[in-house]
PDB file of C-alpha atoms in Angstrom:
ATOM      1  CA  MET P   1      19.280 -11.207   6.792  1.00 69.00           C
ATOM      2  CA  ILE P   2      22.391 -11.202   4.727  1.00 84.00           C
ATOM      3  CA  PRO P   3      22.091 -12.038   0.910  1.00 87.00           C
ATOM      4  CA  ALA P   4      23.546 -15.129  -0.600  1.00 90.00           C
ATOM      5  CA  GLN P   5      26.961 -14.596  -2.017  1.00 94.00           C
ATOM      6  CA  PHE P   6      27.045 -13.350  -5.648  1.00 94.00           C
ATOM      7  CA  ASP P   7      29.352 -11.783  -8.012  1.00 96.00           C
ATOM      8  CA  TYR P   8      29.095  -8.021  -8.617  1.00 97.00           C
ATOM      9  CA  LEU P   9      29.403  -6.220 -12.142  1.00 98.00           C
ATOM     10  CA  ALA P  10      29.229  -2.579 -12.986  1.00 98.00           C
ATOM     11  CA  PRO P  11      29.185  -1.830 -16.566  1.00 98.00           C
ATOM     12  CA  THR P  12      29.509   1.950 -17.593  1.00 98.00           C
ATOM     13  CA  THR P  13      27.908   1.413 -21.198  1.00 98.00           C
ATOM     14  CA  ILE P  14      24.704  -0.110 -22.207  1.00 98.00           C
ATOM     15  CA  GLY P  15      26.526  -2.505 -24.588  1.00 98.00           C
ATOM     16  CA  GLU P  16      28.629  -3.772 -21.617  1.00 98.00           C
ATOM     17  CA  ALA P  17      25.464  -4.395 -19.633  1.00 98.00           C
ATOM     18  CA  VAL P  18      23.538  -6.151 -22.419  1.00 98.00           C
ATOM     19  CA  ALA P  19      26.795  -8.344 -23.032  1.00 98.00           C
ATOM     20  CA  ALA P  20      27.024  -9.045 -19.346  1.00 98.00           C
ATOM     21  CA  LEU P  21      23.274  -9.937 -19.263  1.00 97.00           C
ATOM     22  CA  SER P  22      23.545 -12.473 -22.385  1.00 96.00           C
ATOM     23  CA  GLN P  23      26.386 -14.107 -20.825  1.00 96.00           C
ATOM     24  CA  HIS P  24      24.932 -14.815 -17.389  1.00 96.00           C
ATOM     25  CA  GLY P  25      21.496 -15.280 -18.669  1.00 91.00           C
ATOM     26  CA  ASP P  26      19.157 -16.589 -15.831  1.00 92.00           C
ATOM     27  CA  ASP P  27      21.794 -16.428 -13.194  1.00 93.00           C
ATOM     28  CA  ALA P  28      21.920 -12.661 -13.408  1.00 96.00           C
ATOM     29  CA  LYS P  29      19.671  -9.866 -11.977  1.00 96.00           C
ATOM     30  CA  LEU P  30      19.691  -6.330 -12.818  1.00 97.00           C
ATOM     31  CA  LEU P  31      19.999  -3.753 -10.282  1.00 96.00           C
ATOM     32  CA  ALA P  32      18.508  -0.155 -10.987  1.00 97.00           C
ATOM     33  CA  GLY P  33      17.707   1.795  -7.677  1.00 94.00           C
ATOM     34  CA  GLY P  34      17.437  -1.523  -5.687  1.00 91.00           C
ATOM     35  CA  GLN P  35      14.228  -0.530  -3.751  1.00 89.00           C
ATOM     36  CA  SER P  36      12.598  -3.832  -4.811  1.00 89.00           C
ATOM     37  CA  LEU P  37      15.675  -6.052  -5.462  1.00 89.00           C
ATOM     38  CA  LEU P  38      17.742  -5.481  -2.322  1.00 85.00           C
ATOM     39  CA  PRO P  39      14.703  -6.602  -0.038  1.00 87.00           C
ATOM     40  CA  VAL P  40      14.312  -9.702  -2.001  1.00 87.00           C
ATOM     41  CA  LEU P  41      18.182 -10.580  -1.955  1.00 85.00           C
ATOM     42  CA  ARG P  42      18.071  -9.972   1.745  1.00 87.00           C
ATOM     43  CA  MET P  43      15.237 -12.250   2.692  1.00 88.00           C
ATOM     44  CA  ARG P  44      16.952 -14.707   0.195  1.00 89.00           C
ATOM     45  CA  LEU P  45      13.740 -14.958  -1.845  1.00 87.00           C
ATOM     46  CA  ASN P  46      15.818 -14.973  -5.040  1.00 88.00           C
ATOM     47  CA  ALA P  47      19.970 -15.664  -4.860  1.00 90.00           C
ATOM     48  CA  PRO P  48      21.392 -14.640  -8.382  1.00 93.00           C
ATOM     49  CA  GLU P  49      24.983 -15.616  -9.119  1.00 96.00           C
ATOM     50  CA  VAL P  50      25.635 -12.256 -10.655  1.00 97.00           C
ATOM     51  CA  VAL P  51      24.339  -8.854  -9.945  1.00 97.00           C
ATOM     52  CA  ILE P  52      24.569  -6.201 -12.786  1.00 98.00           C
ATOM     53  CA  ASP P  53      24.489  -2.610 -11.277  1.00 98.00           C
ATOM     54  CA  LEU P  54      23.344  -0.366 -13.952  1.00 98.00           C
ATOM     55  CA  GLY P  55      24.102   2.879 -11.817  1.00 97.00           C
ATOM     56  CA  ARG P  56      27.307   3.757 -13.534  1.00 98.00           C
ATOM     57  CA  ILE P  57      25.834   3.973 -17.024  1.00 98.00           C
ATOM     58  CA  ASP P  58      25.168   7.569 -17.480  1.00 98.00           C
ATOM     59  CA  ALA P  59      23.559   7.179 -20.910  1.00 98.00           C
ATOM     60  CA  LEU P  60      20.572   5.786 -18.741  1.00 98.00           C
ATOM     61  CA  ARG P  61      20.026   8.793 -16.748  1.00 98.00           C
ATOM     62  CA  GLY P  62      18.243  12.178 -17.799  1.00 98.00           C
ATOM     63  CA  ILE P  63      15.477  13.906 -19.362  1.00 98.00           C
ATOM     64  CA  ARG P  64      15.076  15.523 -22.748  1.00 98.00           C
ATOM     65  CA  ASP P  65      12.692  16.962 -25.093  1.00 98.00           C
ATOM     66  CA  GLU P  66      12.205  15.458 -28.559  1.00 97.00           C
ATOM     67  CA  GLY P  67       9.541  17.287 -30.318  1.00 96.00           C
ATOM     68  CA  ASP P  68       6.278  15.581 -29.579  1.00 98.00           C
ATOM     69  CA  ALA P  69       7.520  13.675 -26.721  1.00 98.00           C
ATOM     70  CA  ILE P  70       9.716  13.757 -23.656  1.00 98.00           C
ATOM     71  CA  VAL P  71      12.298  10.812 -22.996  1.00 98.00           C
ATOM     72  CA  ILE P  72      13.023   9.772 -19.555  1.00 98.00           C
ATOM     73  CA  GLY P  73      16.148   7.703 -19.001  1.00 98.00           C
ATOM     74  CA  ALA P  74      15.417   4.515 -17.143  1.00 98.00           C
ATOM     75  CA  MET P  75      17.800   5.132 -14.260  1.00 98.00           C
ATOM     76  CA  THR P  76      16.498   8.751 -13.640  1.00 98.00           C
ATOM     77  CA  GLU P  77      15.578   9.095 -10.031  1.00 97.00           C
ATOM     78  CA  HIS P  78      11.863   9.426  -8.973  1.00 96.00           C
ATOM     79  CA  SER P  79      13.067  12.836  -7.236  1.00 96.00           C
ATOM     80  CA  VAL P  80      14.646  14.005 -10.613  1.00 97.00           C
ATOM     81  CA  VAL P  81      11.412  13.148 -12.579  1.00 97.00           C
ATOM     82  CA  GLY P  82       9.211  14.898 -10.196  1.00 97.00           C
ATOM     83  CA  SER P  83      11.144  18.204  -9.990  1.00 97.00           C
ATOM     84  CA  ASP P  84      11.874  18.197 -13.759  1.00 98.00           C
ATOM     85  CA  PRO P  85      10.185  21.249 -15.708  1.00 98.00           C
ATOM     86  CA  LEU P  86       9.749  19.506 -18.654  1.00 98.00           C
ATOM     87  CA  VAL P  87       7.824  16.722 -16.931  1.00 98.00           C
ATOM     88  CA  ALA P  88       5.667  19.302 -14.953  1.00 98.00           C
ATOM     89  CA  GLU P  89       4.895  21.281 -18.372  1.00 98.00           C
ATOM     90  CA  HIS P  90       4.299  18.400 -20.815  1.00 98.00           C
ATOM     91  CA  ALA P  91       3.418  15.367 -18.656  1.00 98.00           C
ATOM     92  CA  THR P  92       1.902  16.877 -15.657  1.00 98.00           C
ATOM     93  CA  LEU P  93       0.197  13.408 -14.824  1.00 98.00           C
ATOM     94  CA  ILE P  94       3.648  11.853 -14.028  1.00 98.00           C
ATOM     95  CA  ALA P  95       4.564  14.800 -11.930  1.00 98.00           C
ATOM     96  CA  LYS P  96       1.454  14.441  -9.796  1.00 97.00           C
ATOM     97  CA  ALA P  97       2.142  10.578  -9.444  1.00 97.00           C
ATOM     98  CA  VAL P  98       5.431  11.039  -8.472  1.00 96.00           C
ATOM     99  CA  GLU P  99       4.840  13.533  -5.753  1.00 93.00           C
ATOM    100  CA  HIS P 100       3.369  11.041  -3.518  1.00 89.00           C
ATOM    101  CA  LEU P 101       5.131   8.069  -4.462  1.00 92.00           C
ATOM    102  CA  ALA P 102       6.306   6.018  -1.404  1.00 89.00           C
ATOM    103  CA  ASP P 103       8.636   8.488   0.744  1.00 87.00           C
ATOM    104  CA  ALA P 104      11.451  10.810   0.342  1.00 87.00           C
ATOM    105  CA  GLN P 105      14.075   8.049   0.697  1.00 90.00           C
ATOM    106  CA  ILE P 106      12.633   5.925  -1.990  1.00 90.00           C
ATOM    107  CA  ARG P 107      12.078   8.849  -4.296  1.00 92.00           C
ATOM    108  CA  HIS P 108      15.700   9.802  -4.187  1.00 91.00           C
ATOM    109  CA  ARG P 109      17.117   6.260  -4.573  1.00 93.00           C
ATOM    110  CA  GLY P 110      14.375   4.469  -6.654  1.00 95.00           C
ATOM    111  CA  THR P 111      14.491   4.882 -10.460  1.00 97.00           C
ATOM    112  CA  PHE P 112      11.772   5.431 -12.818  1.00 98.00           C
ATOM    113  CA  GLY P 113      12.550   2.443 -15.320  1.00 98.00           C
ATOM    114  CA  GLY P 114      13.194   0.225 -12.316  1.00 97.00           C
ATOM    115  CA  ALA P 115       9.842   0.823 -11.059  1.00 97.00           C
ATOM    116  CA  LEU P 116       8.206   0.240 -14.595  1.00 98.00           C
ATOM    117  CA  ALA P 117      10.264  -2.752 -15.308  1.00 97.00           C
ATOM    118  CA  HIS P 118       9.160  -4.302 -11.935  1.00 96.00           C
ATOM    119  CA  ALA P 119       5.498  -4.099 -13.106  1.00 97.00           C
ATOM    120  CA  ASP P 120       3.795  -4.169  -9.713  1.00 96.00           C
ATOM    121  CA  PRO P 121       0.292  -3.429 -10.554  1.00 96.00           C
ATOM    122  CA  ALA P 122      -0.142  -1.463  -7.248  1.00 95.00           C
ATOM    123  CA  GLY P 123       2.711   0.788  -8.357  1.00 95.00           C
ATOM    124  CA  ASP P 124       2.423   4.504  -8.886  1.00 95.00           C
ATOM    125  CA  LEU P 125       3.848   4.940 -12.316  1.00 97.00           C
ATOM    126  CA  GLY P 126       2.179   2.447 -14.480  1.00 98.00           C
ATOM    127  CA  ALA P 127      -1.297   3.657 -14.594  1.00 98.00           C
ATOM    128  CA  PRO P 128       0.042   7.221 -15.510  1.00 98.00           C
ATOM    129  CA  VAL P 129       2.525   6.088 -18.402  1.00 98.00           C
ATOM    130  CA  LEU P 130      -0.287   3.714 -19.704  1.00 98.00           C
ATOM    131  CA  ALA P 131      -2.878   6.587 -19.549  1.00 98.00           C
ATOM    132  CA  LEU P 132      -0.462   8.946 -21.399  1.00 98.00           C
ATOM    133  CA  GLY P 133       0.273   6.477 -24.028  1.00 98.00           C
ATOM    134  CA  GLY P 134       4.070   6.133 -23.111  1.00 98.00           C
ATOM    135  CA  GLN P 135       6.606   3.851 -25.083  1.00 98.00           C
ATOM    136  CA  PHE P 136       9.181   1.802 -23.712  1.00 98.00           C
ATOM    137  CA  VAL P 137      12.616   1.690 -25.445  1.00 98.00           C
ATOM    138  CA  VAL P 138      14.478  -1.936 -24.650  1.00 98.00           C
ATOM    139  CA  THR P 139      17.841  -2.755 -25.959  1.00 98.00           C
ATOM    140  CA  GLY P 140      19.371  -6.327 -26.270  1.00 98.00           C
ATOM    141  CA  PRO P 141      21.720  -8.229 -28.425  1.00 97.00           C
ATOM    142  CA  GLY P 142      19.515  -7.790 -31.569  1.00 96.00           C
ATOM    143  CA  GLY P 143      19.316  -3.861 -31.198  1.00 98.00           C
ATOM    144  CA  THR P 144      16.767  -1.479 -29.916  1.00 98.00           C
ATOM    145  CA  ARG P 145      13.028  -1.805 -30.299  1.00 98.00           C
ATOM    146  CA  THR P 146      10.117   0.062 -28.932  1.00 98.00           C
ATOM    147  CA  VAL P 147       7.035  -1.480 -27.006  1.00 98.00           C
ATOM    148  CA  ALA P 148       3.937   0.451 -26.732  1.00 98.00           C
ATOM    149  CA  ALA P 149       2.543   0.708 -22.980  1.00 98.00           C
ATOM    150  CA  ASP P 150      -0.558  -1.145 -24.011  1.00 97.00           C
ATOM    151  CA  GLU P 151       1.720  -3.909 -24.910  1.00 98.00           C
ATOM    152  CA  PHE P 152       4.368  -3.624 -22.074  1.00 98.00           C
ATOM    153  CA  PHE P 153       2.628  -4.905 -19.210  1.00 98.00           C
ATOM    154  CA  VAL P 154       1.997  -8.532 -19.839  1.00 97.00           C
ATOM    155  CA  GLY P 155       1.009  -9.945 -16.414  1.00 97.00           C
ATOM    156  CA  LEU P 156       1.544  -9.827 -12.656  1.00 96.00           C
ATOM    157  CA  PHE P 157       5.322  -8.394 -12.286  1.00 96.00           C
ATOM    158  CA  GLU P 158       5.861  -9.419 -15.826  1.00 98.00           C
ATOM    159  CA  THR P 159       6.489  -7.089 -18.924  1.00 98.00           C
ATOM    160  CA  ALA P 160       7.559  -7.514 -22.501  1.00 98.00           C
ATOM    161  CA  ILE P 161      11.368  -6.970 -21.854  1.00 98.00           C
ATOM    162  CA  GLY P 162      13.003  -9.973 -23.091  1.00 96.00           C
ATOM    163  CA  ASP P 163      15.368 -12.096 -20.726  1.00 94.00           C
ATOM    164  CA  ASP P 164      18.329 -10.665 -22.548  1.00 96.00           C
ATOM    165  CA  GLU P 165      17.041  -7.076 -22.764  1.00 98.00           C
ATOM    166  CA  ILE P 166      17.407  -3.867 -20.736  1.00 98.00           C
ATOM    167  CA  LEU P 167      14.869  -1.211 -20.367  1.00 98.00           C
ATOM    168  CA  THR P 168      16.744   2.100 -21.545  1.00 98.00           C
ATOM    169  CA  GLU P 169      14.515   4.888 -21.782  1.00 98.00           C
ATOM    170  CA  VAL P 170      10.621   5.728 -21.770  1.00 98.00           C
ATOM    171  CA  ARG P 171       9.134   8.160 -24.242  1.00 98.00           C
ATOM    172  CA  ILE P 172       5.990  10.197 -23.162  1.00 98.00           C
ATOM    173  CA  PRO P 173       3.911  11.729 -25.659  1.00 98.00           C
ATOM    174  CA  LYS P 174       3.403  15.498 -24.790  1.00 98.00           C
ATOM    175  CA  HIS P 175       0.153  16.586 -23.424  1.00 98.00           C
ATOM    176  CA  THR P 176       0.866  20.233 -22.891  1.00 98.00           C
ATOM    177  CA  GLY P 177      -2.172  22.096 -21.261  1.00 98.00           C
ATOM    178  CA  TRP P 178      -3.864  19.059 -20.166  1.00 98.00           C
ATOM    179  CA  GLY P 179      -4.941  19.076 -16.629  1.00 98.00           C
ATOM    180  CA  ALA P 180      -3.916  16.086 -14.570  1.00 98.00           C
ATOM    181  CA  HIS P 181      -4.678  14.544 -11.108  1.00 98.00           C
ATOM    182  CA  HIS P 182      -3.502  11.318  -9.335  1.00 98.00           C
ATOM    183  CA  ALA P 183      -5.647   9.772  -6.602  1.00 97.00           C
ATOM    184  CA  LYS P 184      -4.873   7.011  -4.598  1.00 96.00           C
ATOM    185  CA  PHE P 185      -6.599   5.474  -1.471  1.00 97.00           C
ATOM    186  CA  VAL P 186      -4.118   4.017   1.182  1.00 94.00           C
ATOM    187  CA  ARG P 187      -4.586   2.679   4.615  1.00 89.00           C
ATOM    188  CA  ILE P 188      -1.340   4.280   5.790  1.00 85.00           C
ATOM    189  CA  ALA P 189       0.981   6.921   4.434  1.00 80.00           C
ATOM    190  CA  HIS P 190       3.539   5.650   1.925  1.00 81.00           C
ATOM    191  CA  GLN P 191       1.693   2.402   1.373  1.00 84.00           C
ATOM    192  CA  TRP P 192       1.020   0.681  -2.031  1.00 90.00           C
ATOM    193  CA  PRO P 193      -2.288   2.066  -3.142  1.00 95.00           C
ATOM    194  CA  ILE P 194      -5.332  -0.235  -2.444  1.00 97.00           C
ATOM    195  CA  VAL P 195      -6.649   1.628  -5.596  1.00 98.00           C
ATOM    196  CA  ALA P 196      -5.146   4.516  -7.546  1.00 98.00           C
ATOM    197  CA  VAL P 197      -6.539   6.522 -10.569  1.00 98.00           C
ATOM    198  CA  ALA P 198      -4.319   8.741 -12.914  1.00 98.00           C
ATOM    199  CA  ALA P 199      -6.477  11.031 -14.891  1.00 98.00           C
ATOM    200  CA  THR P 200      -5.467  13.575 -17.301  1.00 98.00           C
ATOM    201  CA  VAL P 201      -8.253  15.629 -19.171  1.00 98.00           C
ATOM    202  CA  ARG P 202      -8.135  18.239 -22.020  1.00 98.00           C
ATOM    203  CA  THR P 203     -11.073  20.909 -21.672  1.00 98.00           C
ATOM    204  CA  GLU P 204     -12.328  23.250 -24.043  1.00 97.00           C
ATOM    205  CA  GLY P 205     -14.635  25.876 -22.672  1.00 96.00           C
ATOM    206  CA  GLY P 206     -15.529  24.119 -19.542  1.00 96.00           C
ATOM    207  CA  VAL P 207     -16.463  20.828 -21.618  1.00 98.00           C
ATOM    208  CA  ILE P 208     -14.161  17.680 -21.455  1.00 98.00           C
ATOM    209  CA  ALA P 209     -12.907  17.286 -24.955  1.00 98.00           C
ATOM    210  CA  GLU P 210     -10.840  14.244 -24.256  1.00 98.00           C
ATOM    211  CA  ALA P 211      -9.879  12.144 -21.173  1.00 98.00           C
ATOM    212  CA  LYS P 212      -7.299   9.542 -20.545  1.00 98.00           C
ATOM    213  CA  ILE P 213      -7.470   7.599 -17.535  1.00 98.00           C
ATOM    214  CA  GLY P 214      -5.277   4.926 -15.873  1.00 98.00           C
ATOM    215  CA  LEU P 215      -6.068   2.418 -12.954  1.00 98.00           C
ATOM    216  CA  ALA P 216      -3.712   0.798 -10.583  1.00 98.00           C
ATOM    217  CA  ASN P 217      -4.399  -2.384  -8.409  1.00 98.00           C
ATOM    218  CA  MET P 218      -7.220  -3.098 -10.443  1.00 98.00           C
ATOM    219  CA  GLY P 219      -6.004  -6.198 -12.090  1.00 98.00           C
ATOM    220  CA  SER P 220      -2.691  -8.031 -12.679  1.00 98.00           C
ATOM    221  CA  THR P 221      -1.524  -5.072 -14.855  1.00 98.00           C
ATOM    222  CA  PRO P 222      -2.371  -1.299 -14.944  1.00 98.00           C
ATOM    223  CA  LEU P 223      -5.647  -0.696 -16.986  1.00 98.00           C
ATOM    224  CA  ARG P 224      -7.143   2.037 -18.860  1.00 98.00           C
ATOM    225  CA  ALA P 225     -10.732   2.931 -17.805  1.00 98.00           C
ATOM    226  CA  ARG P 226     -11.625   3.074 -21.476  1.00 98.00           C
ATOM    227  CA  ALA P 227     -15.720   3.045 -20.875  1.00 98.00           C
ATOM    228  CA  THR P 228     -15.279   5.959 -18.884  1.00 98.00           C
ATOM    229  CA  GLU P 229     -12.977   7.778 -21.272  1.00 98.00           C
ATOM    230  CA  THR P 230     -15.376   7.475 -24.012  1.00 98.00           C
ATOM    231  CA  ALA P 231     -18.344   8.553 -21.915  1.00 98.00           C
ATOM    232  CA  LEU P 232     -16.728  11.600 -20.714  1.00 98.00           C
ATOM    233  CA  ALA P 233     -16.027  13.159 -24.303  1.00 98.00           C
ATOM    234  CA  GLY P 234     -18.278  16.147 -24.621  1.00 98.00           C
ATOM    235  CA  VAL P 235     -19.516  16.259 -21.118  1.00 97.00           C
ATOM    236  CA  PRO P 236     -19.210  19.335 -19.130  1.00 98.00           C
ATOM    237  CA  ALA P 237     -16.695  19.626 -16.277  1.00 98.00           C
ATOM    238  CA  ALA P 238     -19.365  19.326 -13.558  1.00 98.00           C
ATOM    239  CA  VAL P 239     -19.936  16.891 -10.829  1.00 97.00           C
ATOM    240  CA  ASP P 240     -23.403  16.033 -12.150  1.00 97.00           C
ATOM    241  CA  ALA P 241     -22.219  15.293 -15.521  1.00 97.00           C
ATOM    242  CA  VAL P 242     -19.014  13.421 -14.767  1.00 98.00           C
ATOM    243  CA  ALA P 243     -20.474  11.045 -12.053  1.00 98.00           C
ATOM    244  CA  PRO P 244     -22.395   8.781 -14.746  1.00 98.00           C
ATOM    245  CA  ALA P 245     -19.134   8.228 -16.705  1.00 98.00           C
ATOM    246  CA  ALA P 246     -17.042   7.680 -13.566  1.00 98.00           C
ATOM    247  CA  ALA P 247     -19.444   5.010 -12.589  1.00 98.00           C
ATOM    248  CA  ARG P 248     -18.087   2.990 -15.407  1.00 98.00           C
ATOM    249  CA  ALA P 249     -14.575   3.131 -14.297  1.00 98.00           C
ATOM    250  CA  ALA P 250     -14.588  -0.606 -13.028  1.00 98.00           C
ATOM    251  CA  GLU P 251     -16.098  -2.029 -15.961  1.00 98.00           C
ATOM    252  CA  GLY P 252     -13.709  -4.908 -17.337  1.00 97.00           C
ATOM    253  CA  THR P 253     -11.549  -5.024 -14.319  1.00 98.00           C
ATOM    254  CA  SER P 254     -10.605  -8.085 -12.157  1.00 97.00           C
ATOM    255  CA  PRO P 255      -9.047  -6.603  -8.963  1.00 98.00           C
ATOM    256  CA  PRO P 256      -7.630  -8.796  -6.395  1.00 97.00           C
ATOM    257  CA  SER P 257      -9.288  -9.440  -2.700  1.00 97.00           C
ATOM    258  CA  ASP P 258      -6.837  -9.205   0.359  1.00 95.00           C
ATOM    259  CA  LEU P 259      -6.656  -7.805   3.740  1.00 93.00           C
ATOM    260  CA  ASN P 260      -7.018  -4.657   2.546  1.00 92.00           C
ATOM    261  CA  GLY P 261     -10.274  -5.072   0.540  1.00 94.00           C
ATOM    262  CA  ASP P 262     -12.246  -7.318  -1.549  1.00 97.00           C
ATOM    263  CA  ALA P 263     -12.793  -7.049  -5.119  1.00 98.00           C
ATOM    264  CA  GLU P 264     -16.046  -5.452  -4.910  1.00 98.00           C
ATOM    265  CA  TYR P 265     -14.642  -2.701  -2.591  1.00 98.00           C
ATOM    266  CA  ARG P 266     -11.870  -2.031  -4.857  1.00 98.00           C
ATOM    267  CA  GLN P 267     -14.411  -1.551  -7.780  1.00 98.00           C
ATOM    268  CA  HIS P 268     -16.309   1.003  -5.605  1.00 98.00           C
ATOM    269  CA  LEU P 269     -12.901   3.078  -4.795  1.00 98.00           C
ATOM    270  CA  ALA P 270     -12.154   2.949  -8.356  1.00 98.00           C
ATOM    271  CA  ARG P 271     -15.483   4.625  -9.381  1.00 98.00           C
ATOM    272  CA  VAL P 272     -15.189   7.321  -6.513  1.00 98.00           C
ATOM    273  CA  LEU P 273     -11.548   7.877  -7.272  1.00 98.00           C
ATOM    274  CA  THR P 274     -12.245   8.332 -10.816  1.00 98.00           C
ATOM    275  CA  ARG P 275     -14.855  10.955 -10.230  1.00 98.00           C
ATOM    276  CA  ARG P 276     -12.541  12.997  -7.930  1.00 98.00           C
ATOM    277  CA  ALA P 277      -9.524  12.622 -10.146  1.00 98.00           C
ATOM    278  CA  VAL P 278     -11.348  13.719 -13.394  1.00 98.00           C
ATOM    279  CA  LEU P 279     -13.048  16.586 -11.712  1.00 98.00           C
ATOM    280  CA  ALA P 280      -9.695  17.741 -10.159  1.00 98.00           C
ATOM    281  CA  ALA P 281      -8.005  17.466 -13.466  1.00 98.00           C
ATOM    282  CA  ALA P 282     -10.664  19.166 -15.074  1.00 98.00           C
ATOM    283  CA  GLY P 283     -10.371  22.085 -12.503  1.00 94.00           C
ATOM    284  CA  ALA P 284     -13.978  21.636 -11.380  1.00 79.00           C
TER     285      ALA P 284
END
């Protein structure tokens, strides 16, 4: 299908984009990589009067080192994030997640910030960013503010970004030296995961000193497997020791039921994938 007619704006600065969004309000949609918005427009599930393309704003692209964190511009393509040496060294979990995100075409067109702002609970990036304690920097008419990952994902396809705000960058605290693994279960290649687990682990002498685990498609937002994280502290990085902690991965979750699997099946997958992800991250 052909999208309904709309006006097209292509600002070159963040200020221009914020001004355009403030001016047009609910009649406008932001275009990042377009991997989610364009199919919606073509099917006429949404018909904005104005589309604001962020693709010409250079300030929204790039990855930089800021001491205890790396900063990823919202318009940085997935392929750039996945191949960046800073990400590989200090946020290995994100590099692992991007490696199998959708297909090569989407990885080269889709953007890091666009995927996170879309807030699909089955998305590949929300769980690892949540596990790593990421911070989201948003800019609006009132200036710039930072939102912790725990507060960013509000509901199904809903975030803490205001109607007149733009996600500009994501700050990821460094986890240098931590092992990482991203495990997801799909029915066919490149599909949204039925369940995915993002785990990063710090070990000391073969013992898990600290673990951080994010879950995808186990509720209306990405979730932390906090019961498992707590239970893993001080546990040897071995199958028999990790299994009881991984068995608690689904505690507090409310996964959906659909054609791919019911809630009970997804909770089973979460436990299995958590065990596998933690052991892989720990090098066991």
